[in-house]
Short mmCIF file of C-alpha atoms in Angstrom, two decimals:
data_model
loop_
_atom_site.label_atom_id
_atom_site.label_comp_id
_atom_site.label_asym_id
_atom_site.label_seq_id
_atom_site.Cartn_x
_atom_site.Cartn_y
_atom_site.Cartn_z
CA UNK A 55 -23.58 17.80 -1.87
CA UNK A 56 -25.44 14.89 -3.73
CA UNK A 57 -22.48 12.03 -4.48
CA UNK A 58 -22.95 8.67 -6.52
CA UNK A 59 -20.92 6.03 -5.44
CA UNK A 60 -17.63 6.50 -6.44
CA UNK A 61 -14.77 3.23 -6.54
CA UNK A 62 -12.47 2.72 -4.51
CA UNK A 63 -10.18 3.03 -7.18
CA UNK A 64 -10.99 6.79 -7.91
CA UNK A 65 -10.94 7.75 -4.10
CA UNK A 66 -7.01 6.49 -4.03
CA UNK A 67 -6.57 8.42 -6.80
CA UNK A 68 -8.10 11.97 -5.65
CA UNK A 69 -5.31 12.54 -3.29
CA UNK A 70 -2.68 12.29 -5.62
CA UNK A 71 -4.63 14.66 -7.94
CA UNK A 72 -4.66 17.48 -4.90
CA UNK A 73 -0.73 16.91 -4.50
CA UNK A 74 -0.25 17.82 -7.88
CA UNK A 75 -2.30 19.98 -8.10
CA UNK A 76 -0.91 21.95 -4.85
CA UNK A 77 2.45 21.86 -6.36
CA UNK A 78 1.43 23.65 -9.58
CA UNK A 79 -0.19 26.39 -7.62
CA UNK A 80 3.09 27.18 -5.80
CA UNK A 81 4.95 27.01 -9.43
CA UNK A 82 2.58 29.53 -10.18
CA UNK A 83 0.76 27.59 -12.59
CA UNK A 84 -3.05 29.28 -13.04
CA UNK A 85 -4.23 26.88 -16.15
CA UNK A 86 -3.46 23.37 -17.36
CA UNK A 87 -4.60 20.77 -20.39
CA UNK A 88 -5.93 17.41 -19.25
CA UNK A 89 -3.17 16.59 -21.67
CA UNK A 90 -0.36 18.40 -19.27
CA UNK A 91 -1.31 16.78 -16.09
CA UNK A 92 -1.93 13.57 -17.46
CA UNK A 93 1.85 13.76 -18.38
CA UNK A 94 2.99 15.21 -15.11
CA UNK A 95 0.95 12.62 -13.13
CA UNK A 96 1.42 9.49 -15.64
CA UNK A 97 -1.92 8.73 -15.96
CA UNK A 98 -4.08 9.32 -19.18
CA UNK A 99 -5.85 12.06 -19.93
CA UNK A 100 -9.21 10.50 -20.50
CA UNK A 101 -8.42 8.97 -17.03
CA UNK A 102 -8.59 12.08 -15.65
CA UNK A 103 -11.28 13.75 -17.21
CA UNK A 104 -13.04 10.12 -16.26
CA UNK A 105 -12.50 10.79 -12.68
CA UNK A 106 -12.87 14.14 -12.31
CA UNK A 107 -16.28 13.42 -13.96
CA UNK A 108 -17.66 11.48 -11.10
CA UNK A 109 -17.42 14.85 -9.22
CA UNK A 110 -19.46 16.91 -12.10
CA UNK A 111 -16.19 17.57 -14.71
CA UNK A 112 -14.81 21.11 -13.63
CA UNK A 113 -12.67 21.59 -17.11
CA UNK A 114 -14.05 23.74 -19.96
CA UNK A 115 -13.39 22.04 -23.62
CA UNK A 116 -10.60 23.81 -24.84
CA UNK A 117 -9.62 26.03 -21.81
CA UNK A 118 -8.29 23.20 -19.24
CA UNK A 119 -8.63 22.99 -16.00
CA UNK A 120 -8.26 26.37 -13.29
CA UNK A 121 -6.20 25.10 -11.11
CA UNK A 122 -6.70 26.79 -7.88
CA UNK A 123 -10.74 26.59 -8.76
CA UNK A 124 -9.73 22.20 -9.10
CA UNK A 125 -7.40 22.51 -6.01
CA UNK A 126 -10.05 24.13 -3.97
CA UNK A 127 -13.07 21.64 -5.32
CA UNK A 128 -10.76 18.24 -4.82
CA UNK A 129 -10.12 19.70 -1.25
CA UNK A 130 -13.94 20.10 -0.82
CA UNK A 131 -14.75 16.22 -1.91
CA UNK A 132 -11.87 15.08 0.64
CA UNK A 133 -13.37 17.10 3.12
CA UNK A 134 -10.10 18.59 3.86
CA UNK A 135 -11.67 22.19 3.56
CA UNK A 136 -12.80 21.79 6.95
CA UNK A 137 -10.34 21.18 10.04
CA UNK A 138 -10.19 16.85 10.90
CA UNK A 139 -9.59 16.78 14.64
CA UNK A 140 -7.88 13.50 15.69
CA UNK A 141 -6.33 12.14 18.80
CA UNK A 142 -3.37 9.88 18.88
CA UNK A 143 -3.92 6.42 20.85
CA UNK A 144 -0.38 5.36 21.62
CA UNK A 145 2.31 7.53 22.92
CA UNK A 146 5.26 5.20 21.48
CA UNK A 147 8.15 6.04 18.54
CA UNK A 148 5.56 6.09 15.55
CA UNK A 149 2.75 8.30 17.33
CA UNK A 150 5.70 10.65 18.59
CA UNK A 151 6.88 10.42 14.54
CA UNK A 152 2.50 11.24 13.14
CA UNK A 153 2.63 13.73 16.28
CA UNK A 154 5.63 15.59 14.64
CA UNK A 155 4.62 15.83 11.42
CA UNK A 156 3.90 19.21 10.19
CA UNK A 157 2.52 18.04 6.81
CA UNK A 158 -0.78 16.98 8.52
CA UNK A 159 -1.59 20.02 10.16
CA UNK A 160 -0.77 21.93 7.20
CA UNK A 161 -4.18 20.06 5.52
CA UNK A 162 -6.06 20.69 8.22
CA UNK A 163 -5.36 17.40 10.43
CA UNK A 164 -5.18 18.57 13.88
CA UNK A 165 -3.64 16.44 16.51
CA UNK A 166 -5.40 17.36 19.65
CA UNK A 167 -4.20 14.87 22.41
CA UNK A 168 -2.13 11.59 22.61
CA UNK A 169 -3.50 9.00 25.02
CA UNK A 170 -0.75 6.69 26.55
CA UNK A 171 -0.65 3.76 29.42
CA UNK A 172 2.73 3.90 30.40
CA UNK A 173 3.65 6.49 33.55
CA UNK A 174 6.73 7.70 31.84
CA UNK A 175 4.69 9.16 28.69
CA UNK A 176 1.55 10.82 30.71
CA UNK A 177 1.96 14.48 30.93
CA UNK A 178 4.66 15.03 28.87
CA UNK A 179 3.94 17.28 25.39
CA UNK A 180 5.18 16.23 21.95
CA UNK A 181 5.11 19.44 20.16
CA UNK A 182 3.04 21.22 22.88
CA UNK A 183 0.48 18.28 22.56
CA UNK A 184 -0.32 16.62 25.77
CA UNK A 185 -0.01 12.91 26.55
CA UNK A 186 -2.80 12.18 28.48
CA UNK A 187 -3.67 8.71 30.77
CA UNK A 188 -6.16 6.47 28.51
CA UNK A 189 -8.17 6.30 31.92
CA UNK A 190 -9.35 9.98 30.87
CA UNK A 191 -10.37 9.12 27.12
CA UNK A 192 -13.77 8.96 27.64
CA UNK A 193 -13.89 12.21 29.66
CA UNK A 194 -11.69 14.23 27.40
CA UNK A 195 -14.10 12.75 24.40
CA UNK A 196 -17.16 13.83 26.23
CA UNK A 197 -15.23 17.28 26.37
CA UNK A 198 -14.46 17.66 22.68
CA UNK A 199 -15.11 16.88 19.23
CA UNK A 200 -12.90 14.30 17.29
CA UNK A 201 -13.18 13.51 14.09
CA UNK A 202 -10.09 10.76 14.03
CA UNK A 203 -8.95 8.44 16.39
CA UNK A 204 -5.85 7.30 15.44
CA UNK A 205 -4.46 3.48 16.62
CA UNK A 206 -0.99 3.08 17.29
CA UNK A 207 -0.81 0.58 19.42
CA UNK A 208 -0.09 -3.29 19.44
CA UNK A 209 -2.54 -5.78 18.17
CA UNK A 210 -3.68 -7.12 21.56
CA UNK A 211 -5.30 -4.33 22.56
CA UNK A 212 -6.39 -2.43 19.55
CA UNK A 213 -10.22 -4.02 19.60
CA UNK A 214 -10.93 -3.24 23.15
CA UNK A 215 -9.88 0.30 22.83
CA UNK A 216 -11.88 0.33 19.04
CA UNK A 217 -14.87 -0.54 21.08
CA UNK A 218 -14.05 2.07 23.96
CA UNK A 219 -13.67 4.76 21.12
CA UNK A 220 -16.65 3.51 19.30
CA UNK A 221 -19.17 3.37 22.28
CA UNK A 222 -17.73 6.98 22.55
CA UNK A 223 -19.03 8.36 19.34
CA UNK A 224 -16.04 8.35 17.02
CA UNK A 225 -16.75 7.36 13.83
CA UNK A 226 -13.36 7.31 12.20
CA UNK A 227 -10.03 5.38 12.68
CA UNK A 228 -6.59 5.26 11.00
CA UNK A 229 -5.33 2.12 12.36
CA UNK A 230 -2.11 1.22 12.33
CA UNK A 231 -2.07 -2.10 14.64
CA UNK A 232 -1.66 -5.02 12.55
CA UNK A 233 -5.24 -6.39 12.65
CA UNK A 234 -8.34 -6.02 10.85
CA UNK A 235 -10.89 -4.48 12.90
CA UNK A 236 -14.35 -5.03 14.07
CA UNK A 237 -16.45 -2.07 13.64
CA UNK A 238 -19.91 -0.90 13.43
CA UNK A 239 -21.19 -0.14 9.93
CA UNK A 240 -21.40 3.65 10.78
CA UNK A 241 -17.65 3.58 11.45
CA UNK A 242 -14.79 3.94 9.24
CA UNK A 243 -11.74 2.84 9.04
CA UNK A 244 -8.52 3.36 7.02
CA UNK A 245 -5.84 0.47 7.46
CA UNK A 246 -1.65 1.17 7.18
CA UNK A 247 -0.42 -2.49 7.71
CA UNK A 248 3.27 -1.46 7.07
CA UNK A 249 4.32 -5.20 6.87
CA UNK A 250 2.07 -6.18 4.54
CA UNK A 251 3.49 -3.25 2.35
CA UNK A 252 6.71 -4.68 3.09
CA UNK A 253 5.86 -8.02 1.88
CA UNK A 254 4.54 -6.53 -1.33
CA UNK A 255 7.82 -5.19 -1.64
CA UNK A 256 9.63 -8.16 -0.75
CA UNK A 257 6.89 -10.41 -3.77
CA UNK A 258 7.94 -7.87 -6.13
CA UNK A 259 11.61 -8.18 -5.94
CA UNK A 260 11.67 -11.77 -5.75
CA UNK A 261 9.55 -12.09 -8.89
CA UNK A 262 12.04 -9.78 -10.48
CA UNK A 263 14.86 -11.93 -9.07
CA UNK A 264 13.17 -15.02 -10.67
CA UNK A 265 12.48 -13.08 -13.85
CA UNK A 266 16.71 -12.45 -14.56
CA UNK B 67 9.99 -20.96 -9.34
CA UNK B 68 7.88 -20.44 -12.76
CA UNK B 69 5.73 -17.30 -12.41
CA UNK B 70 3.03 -16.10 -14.12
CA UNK B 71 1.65 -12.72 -13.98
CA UNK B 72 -0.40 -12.14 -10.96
CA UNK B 73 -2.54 -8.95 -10.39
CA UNK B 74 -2.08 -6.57 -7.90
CA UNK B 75 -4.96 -7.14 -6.35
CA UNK B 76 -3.84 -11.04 -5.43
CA UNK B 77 -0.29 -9.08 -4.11
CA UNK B 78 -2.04 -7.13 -1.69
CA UNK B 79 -3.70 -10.11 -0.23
CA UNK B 80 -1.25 -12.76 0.14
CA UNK B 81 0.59 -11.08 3.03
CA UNK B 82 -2.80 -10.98 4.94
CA UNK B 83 -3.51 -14.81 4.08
CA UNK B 84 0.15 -14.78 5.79
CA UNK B 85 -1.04 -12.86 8.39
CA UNK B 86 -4.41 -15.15 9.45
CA UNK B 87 -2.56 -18.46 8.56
CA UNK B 88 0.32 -17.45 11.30
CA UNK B 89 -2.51 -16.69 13.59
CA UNK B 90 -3.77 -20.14 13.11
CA UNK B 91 -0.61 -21.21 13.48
CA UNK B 92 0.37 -19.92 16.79
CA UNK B 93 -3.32 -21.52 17.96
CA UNK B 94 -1.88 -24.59 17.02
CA UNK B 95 -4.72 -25.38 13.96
CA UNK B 96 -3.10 -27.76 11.91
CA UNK B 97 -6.01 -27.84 9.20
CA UNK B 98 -8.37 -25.88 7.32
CA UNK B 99 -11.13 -25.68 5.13
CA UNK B 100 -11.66 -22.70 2.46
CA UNK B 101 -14.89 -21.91 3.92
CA UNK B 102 -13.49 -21.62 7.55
CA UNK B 103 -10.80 -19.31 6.38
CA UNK B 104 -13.32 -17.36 4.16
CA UNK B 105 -15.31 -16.67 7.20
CA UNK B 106 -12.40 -15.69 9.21
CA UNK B 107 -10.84 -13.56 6.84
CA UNK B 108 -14.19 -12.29 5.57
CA UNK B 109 -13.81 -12.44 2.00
CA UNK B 110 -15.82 -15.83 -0.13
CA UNK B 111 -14.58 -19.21 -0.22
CA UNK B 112 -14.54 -18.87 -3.97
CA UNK B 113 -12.00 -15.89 -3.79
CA UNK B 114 -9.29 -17.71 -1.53
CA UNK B 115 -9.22 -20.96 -3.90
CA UNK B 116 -8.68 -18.59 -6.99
CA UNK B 117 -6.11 -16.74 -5.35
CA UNK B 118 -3.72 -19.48 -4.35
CA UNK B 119 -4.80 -21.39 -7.63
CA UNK B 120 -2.39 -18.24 -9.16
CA UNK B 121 0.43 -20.07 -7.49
CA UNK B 122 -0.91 -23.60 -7.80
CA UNK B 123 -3.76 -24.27 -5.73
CA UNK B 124 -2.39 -26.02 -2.19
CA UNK B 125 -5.32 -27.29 -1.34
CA UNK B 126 -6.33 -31.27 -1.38
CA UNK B 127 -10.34 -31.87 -2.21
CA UNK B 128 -12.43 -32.12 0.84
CA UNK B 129 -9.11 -31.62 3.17
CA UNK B 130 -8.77 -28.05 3.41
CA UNK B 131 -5.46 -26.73 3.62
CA UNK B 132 -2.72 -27.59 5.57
CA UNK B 133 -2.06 -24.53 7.75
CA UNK B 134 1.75 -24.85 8.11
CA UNK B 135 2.50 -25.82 4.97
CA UNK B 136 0.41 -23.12 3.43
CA UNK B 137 1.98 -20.99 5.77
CA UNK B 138 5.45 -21.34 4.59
CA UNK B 139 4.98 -21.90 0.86
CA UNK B 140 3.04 -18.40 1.04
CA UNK B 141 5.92 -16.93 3.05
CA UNK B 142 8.21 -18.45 -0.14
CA UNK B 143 5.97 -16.43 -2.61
CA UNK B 144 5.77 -13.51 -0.31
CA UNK B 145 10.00 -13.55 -0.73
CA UNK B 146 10.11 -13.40 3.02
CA UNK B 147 11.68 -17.17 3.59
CA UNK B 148 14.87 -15.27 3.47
CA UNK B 149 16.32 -12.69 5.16
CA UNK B 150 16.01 -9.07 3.29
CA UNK B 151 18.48 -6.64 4.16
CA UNK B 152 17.62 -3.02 4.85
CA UNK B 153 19.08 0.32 5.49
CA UNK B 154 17.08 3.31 6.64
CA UNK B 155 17.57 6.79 4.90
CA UNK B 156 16.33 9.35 7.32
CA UNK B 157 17.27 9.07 11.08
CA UNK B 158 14.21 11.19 11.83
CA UNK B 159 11.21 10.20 14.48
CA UNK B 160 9.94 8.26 11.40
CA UNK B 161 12.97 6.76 10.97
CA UNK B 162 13.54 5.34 14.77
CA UNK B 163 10.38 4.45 15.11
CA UNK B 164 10.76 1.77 11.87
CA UNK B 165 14.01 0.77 13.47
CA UNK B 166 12.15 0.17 16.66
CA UNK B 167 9.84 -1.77 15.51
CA UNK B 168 11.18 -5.48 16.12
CA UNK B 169 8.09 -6.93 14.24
CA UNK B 170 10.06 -6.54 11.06
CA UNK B 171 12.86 -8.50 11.86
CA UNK B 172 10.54 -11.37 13.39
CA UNK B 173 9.52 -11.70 9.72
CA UNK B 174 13.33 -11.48 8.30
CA UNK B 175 13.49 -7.85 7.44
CA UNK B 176 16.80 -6.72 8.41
CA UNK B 177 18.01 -2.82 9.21
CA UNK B 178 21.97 -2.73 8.94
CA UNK B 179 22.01 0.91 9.15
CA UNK B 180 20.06 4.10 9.51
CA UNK B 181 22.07 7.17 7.41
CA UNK B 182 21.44 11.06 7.86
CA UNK B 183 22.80 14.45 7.48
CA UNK B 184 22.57 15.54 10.91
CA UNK B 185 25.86 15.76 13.26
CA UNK B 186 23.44 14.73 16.36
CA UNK B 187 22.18 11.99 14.93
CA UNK B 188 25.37 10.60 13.18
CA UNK B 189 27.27 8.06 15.48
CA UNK B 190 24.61 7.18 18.00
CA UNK B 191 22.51 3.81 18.07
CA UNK B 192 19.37 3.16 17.50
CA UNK B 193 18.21 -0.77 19.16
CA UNK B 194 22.18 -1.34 18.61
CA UNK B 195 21.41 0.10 14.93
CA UNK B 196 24.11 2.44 14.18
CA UNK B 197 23.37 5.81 12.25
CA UNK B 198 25.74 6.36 9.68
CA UNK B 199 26.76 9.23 7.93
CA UNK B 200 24.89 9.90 3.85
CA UNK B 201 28.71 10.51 3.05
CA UNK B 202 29.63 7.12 3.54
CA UNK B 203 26.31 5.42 1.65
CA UNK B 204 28.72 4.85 -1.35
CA UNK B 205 31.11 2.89 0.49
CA UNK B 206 28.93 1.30 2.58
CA UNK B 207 27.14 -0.30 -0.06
CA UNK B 208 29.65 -1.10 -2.29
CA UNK B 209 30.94 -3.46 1.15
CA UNK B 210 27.49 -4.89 2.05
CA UNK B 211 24.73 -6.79 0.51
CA UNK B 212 21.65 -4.76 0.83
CA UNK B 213 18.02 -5.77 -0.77
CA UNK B 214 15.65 -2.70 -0.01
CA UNK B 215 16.75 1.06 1.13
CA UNK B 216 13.72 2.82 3.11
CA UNK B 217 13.56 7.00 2.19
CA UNK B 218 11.77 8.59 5.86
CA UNK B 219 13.63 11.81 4.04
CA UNK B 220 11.58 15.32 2.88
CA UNK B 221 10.51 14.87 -0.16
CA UNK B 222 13.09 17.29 -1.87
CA UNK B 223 15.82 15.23 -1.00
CA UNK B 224 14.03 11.78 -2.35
CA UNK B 225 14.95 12.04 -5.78
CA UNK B 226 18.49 12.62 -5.66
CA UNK B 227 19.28 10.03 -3.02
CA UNK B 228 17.20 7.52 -4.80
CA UNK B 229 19.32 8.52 -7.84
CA UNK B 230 22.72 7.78 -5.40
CA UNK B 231 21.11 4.15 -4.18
CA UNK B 232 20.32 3.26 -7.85
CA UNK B 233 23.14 4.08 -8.76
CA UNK B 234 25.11 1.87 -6.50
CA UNK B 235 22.95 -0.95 -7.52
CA UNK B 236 20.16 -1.26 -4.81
CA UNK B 237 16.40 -2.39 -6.46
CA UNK B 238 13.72 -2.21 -4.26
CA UNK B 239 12.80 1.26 -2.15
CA UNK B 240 10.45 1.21 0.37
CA UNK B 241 9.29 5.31 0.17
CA UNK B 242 7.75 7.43 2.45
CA UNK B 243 8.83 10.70 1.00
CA UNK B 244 5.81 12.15 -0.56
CA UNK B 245 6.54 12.39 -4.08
CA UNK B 246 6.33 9.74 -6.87
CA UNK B 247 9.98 8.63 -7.38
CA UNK B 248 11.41 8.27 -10.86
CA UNK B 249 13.39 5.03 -11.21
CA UNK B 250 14.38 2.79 -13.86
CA UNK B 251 12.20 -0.93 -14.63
CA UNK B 252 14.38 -2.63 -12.99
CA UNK B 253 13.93 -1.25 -9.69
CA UNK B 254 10.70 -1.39 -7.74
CA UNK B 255 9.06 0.94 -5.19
CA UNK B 256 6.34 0.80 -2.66
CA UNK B 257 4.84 4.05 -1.77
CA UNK B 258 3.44 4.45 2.02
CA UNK B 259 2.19 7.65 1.13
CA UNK B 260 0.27 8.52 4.45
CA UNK B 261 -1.17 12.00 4.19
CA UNK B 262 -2.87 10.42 1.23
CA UNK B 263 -4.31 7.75 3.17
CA UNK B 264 -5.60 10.09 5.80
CA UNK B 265 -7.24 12.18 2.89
CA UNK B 266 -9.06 8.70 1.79
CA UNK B 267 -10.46 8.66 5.12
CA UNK B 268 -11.19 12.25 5.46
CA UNK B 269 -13.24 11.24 2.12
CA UNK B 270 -15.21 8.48 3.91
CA UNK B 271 -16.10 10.55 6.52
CA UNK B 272 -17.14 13.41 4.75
CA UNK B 273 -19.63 10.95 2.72
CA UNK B 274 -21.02 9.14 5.67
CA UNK B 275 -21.57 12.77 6.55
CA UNK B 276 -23.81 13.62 3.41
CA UNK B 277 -25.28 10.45 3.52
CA UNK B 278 -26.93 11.55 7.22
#
């Protein structure tokens, strides 16, 4: 597939458009107006048809939008038509809570191993998923293709093992330690810093408590 | 405090200038100049001193910024120079592991009390938290001070408890349900909608891959 450069703007935006869209497909819905989803999703229409452009339109003038056809095509530019094999780095309460969460697998995010330091966490299964000794990451990546590491771990040691899964050939991390990290340009890497969501909660309600 | 309006853009840096300025901190750097934080922080000079000029510059001519003092008057912007009060909805995996996670009460975050549905959870402790029963969110609420409810519920229960915690007066929700909650102005939401962000990164990868 040829892309242009697409903002980051757009790319937040697409997965929000596939949500949507799923849900209409299991109300049945075969057919809807840039008009209707723009109301449904409460964004304009022309914002829509703007973004969907980037991606070569998919609407006919008059008709709408199919929506399994736009389902299927926004799934495609995601690459989420394709299985994304990841491994879990950190064995602790919030990779045991991504482990257990069906809604991943169900888009084609497969959890294949979580790697752990503590003796207490190797060899047991979340959800018939091993927990394996970090000692044996670069063996068990040798062994199998993984599309997504995934960091759960604390801060201190989240660049060492970045460079351990790096020099290993991963080329994708969803990092949840709370730093930013340093990565080869060929690597990418998707940040949750739940704090600093937090704290945007916490500016926004006491800007409303200075507003009253 | 007067405020003007400051773009989202600015609120979704300031808790990481919060972030490298406690670093700083804790190596005992009293002082800074724009251009050493730029470099740290990787983003121009020129970007940092329009930022905090949004909430009145900080910075002395040819002094750099004091890193304490920057520190805290960012933490008083940021909201989070007072505690903030917090119950979780959801005593799930996703909901432990937030309640384990001490790092949000270093920064004044509070969890009173996690609440579900479930017999096996109700009644038992999480880090000393106790899990409540939703029956009782009424009169808990109306007996405690609370600043931001957290929803680690499936997403077809969201609506109606967010209807429930409006209703008993609460204005900031911290959601992890995946579906766009519908709440009056004057409450506020921040959405940690994560199968979305691993579908961003799916998207990167799937580009670097067409780019090869």
């Amino acid at each position: 597939m040829e892309r242009k450069e697409i903002s980051n703007a757009v790319i937040k935006r697409l997965p929000r458009y596939h949500r949507y869209l799923g849900e209409l497909l299991e109300n049945g819905v075969e057919r809807i107006s840039s008009n209707d989803l723009s109301e449904k999703m409460n964004v304009t229409a022309s914002q829509i048809r703007q973004d969907l452009n980037n991606f070569g339109g998919f609407g006919q003038q008059g008709y709408g939008y199919n929506v399994e056809y736009l389902y299927n095509e926004i799934a495609k530019i995601l690459g989420i038509d394709r299985p994304n094999h990841m491994i879990i780095i950190g064995g602790g309460n919030f990779g045991q809570a991504l482990t257990n969460y069906s809604n991943f697998e169900r888009r084609g995010f497969i959890i294949q191993a979580i790697f752990d330091i503590s003796p207490e966490r190797i060899g047991k299964n979340v959800r018939n998923i091993p927990t394996l000794d970090m000692k044996e990451l670069e063996s068990f990546l040798s062994g199998h293709e993984i599309d997504i590491a995934v960091l759960t771990i604390p801060k201190n040691a989240a660049q060492e093992v970045t460079d351990r899964l790096v020099a290993c050939g991963i080329r994708a991390i969803w990092n949840f330690a709370h730093l930013d990290l340093t990565v080869p340009d060929e690597v990418v890497v998707e940040n949750v810093h739940l704090s600093e969501s937090l704290m945007q909660l916490s500016y926004r309600i006491s800007e409303k408590r200075d507003q009253e």
